[in-house]
Short mmCIF file of C-alpha atoms in Angstrom, two decimals:
data_model
loop_
_atom_site.label_atom_id
_atom_site.label_comp_id
_atom_site.label_asym_id
_atom_site.label_seq_id
_atom_site.Cartn_x
_atom_site.Cartn_y
_atom_site.Cartn_z
CA UNK T 82 -60.20 19.71 55.12
CA UNK T 83 -63.24 21.62 53.93
CA UNK T 84 -62.74 20.39 50.34
CA UNK T 85 -62.48 16.77 51.49
CA UNK T 86 -65.77 17.08 53.38
CA UNK T 87 -67.50 18.61 50.35
CA UNK T 88 -66.19 15.86 48.06
CA UNK T 89 -67.38 13.07 50.33
CA UNK T 90 -70.92 14.49 50.28
CA UNK T 91 -71.26 14.03 46.52
CA UNK T 92 -72.95 10.81 45.47
CA UNK T 93 -71.56 8.31 42.98
CA UNK T 94 -74.65 8.89 40.80
CA UNK T 95 -73.76 12.54 40.40
CA UNK T 96 -70.13 11.59 39.62
CA UNK T 97 -71.21 9.22 36.85
CA UNK T 98 -73.16 12.03 35.20
CA UNK T 99 -70.16 14.36 35.54
CA UNK T 100 -67.79 11.77 34.02
CA UNK T 101 -69.89 11.33 30.89
CA UNK T 102 -69.74 15.03 30.17
CA UNK T 103 -66.26 15.70 31.56
CA UNK T 104 -64.96 17.33 28.41
CA UNK T 105 -67.96 19.62 28.13
CA UNK T 106 -67.66 20.73 31.75
CA UNK T 107 -63.86 20.93 31.95
CA UNK T 108 -64.06 24.63 32.81
CA UNK T 109 -66.23 23.84 35.85
CA UNK T 110 -63.81 21.28 37.28
CA UNK T 111 -63.81 17.50 37.52
CA UNK T 112 -63.97 15.42 40.69
CA UNK T 113 -61.87 12.24 40.59
CA UNK T 114 -63.94 10.28 43.10
CA UNK T 115 -61.57 7.29 42.97
CA UNK T 116 -59.01 9.41 44.86
CA UNK T 117 -61.39 10.50 47.62
CA UNK T 118 -60.21 9.40 51.05
CA UNK T 119 -56.93 7.89 49.80
CA UNK T 120 -53.58 8.75 51.33
CA UNK T 121 -51.04 10.26 48.94
CA UNK T 122 -47.64 8.56 49.07
CA UNK T 123 -45.92 11.05 46.73
CA UNK T 124 -46.40 13.31 43.72
CA UNK T 125 -43.86 13.06 40.93
CA UNK T 126 -43.23 15.36 37.98
CA UNK T 127 -42.49 13.12 35.00
CA UNK T 128 -40.98 14.18 31.69
CA UNK T 129 -42.69 12.09 29.00
CA UNK T 130 -40.75 10.49 26.16
CA UNK T 131 -42.63 12.82 23.80
CA UNK T 132 -41.26 15.79 25.73
CA UNK T 133 -44.53 16.70 27.44
CA UNK T 134 -44.63 17.19 31.21
CA UNK T 135 -46.87 14.97 33.30
CA UNK T 136 -47.71 14.39 36.96
CA UNK T 137 -48.08 11.11 38.79
CA UNK T 138 -50.02 11.13 42.06
CA UNK T 139 -49.19 7.86 43.86
CA UNK T 140 -51.38 6.57 46.66
CA UNK T 141 -50.31 4.25 49.47
CA UNK T 142 -52.62 1.49 48.14
CA UNK T 143 -50.51 1.17 44.96
CA UNK T 144 -52.88 3.04 42.62
CA UNK T 145 -52.04 6.35 41.01
CA UNK T 146 -53.52 9.14 38.92
CA UNK T 147 -51.44 10.03 35.88
CA UNK T 148 -52.10 13.52 34.60
CA UNK T 149 -50.67 14.31 31.19
CA UNK T 150 -51.47 16.96 28.61
CA UNK T 151 -53.06 15.95 25.34
CA UNK T 152 -52.00 18.39 22.63
CA UNK T 153 -54.81 19.66 20.48
CA UNK T 154 -54.59 21.34 17.11
CA UNK T 155 -57.06 24.07 16.24
CA UNK T 156 -57.53 25.87 12.96
CA UNK T 157 -58.90 29.29 12.19
CA UNK T 158 -60.75 29.09 8.87
CA UNK T 159 -61.32 32.21 6.76
CA UNK T 160 -62.28 32.79 3.16
CA UNK T 161 -59.98 35.52 1.86
CA UNK T 162 -59.68 37.43 -1.39
CA UNK T 163 -56.56 39.12 -2.73
CA UNK T 164 -57.04 42.22 -4.86
CA UNK T 165 -53.93 44.06 -6.10
CA UNK T 166 -51.85 43.11 -3.09
CA UNK T 167 -54.57 43.77 -0.53
CA UNK T 168 -56.07 40.80 1.26
CA UNK T 169 -59.60 41.09 2.58
CA UNK T 170 -61.74 38.72 4.59
CA UNK T 171 -64.92 37.58 2.90
CA UNK T 172 -66.03 35.23 5.67
CA UNK T 173 -64.57 34.17 9.01
CA UNK T 174 -65.66 30.66 9.99
CA UNK T 175 -63.98 30.86 13.41
CA UNK T 176 -61.90 28.29 15.24
CA UNK T 177 -62.38 24.57 14.52
CA UNK T 178 -60.73 21.52 15.93
#
């Protein structure tokens, strides 16, 4: 109940700003304002055709949120040098992706 009250206090202007930077602020949480005040009919765990799990949150008004993972590939880039069987790092560029 407390969370619902806090969500309803947030303005749509603030939500629009949050939506535009949703990926940047993913660690801080995202409010899906379209779901505020709706009644949940059911929540279904769905196995995707690609083998990834997903969740469907159905509301009584016929709309639903579909939450599915989006796989992401990251690379660690390093400049290495081999010298007589020993491999040493010259530069570590970090994680990219």
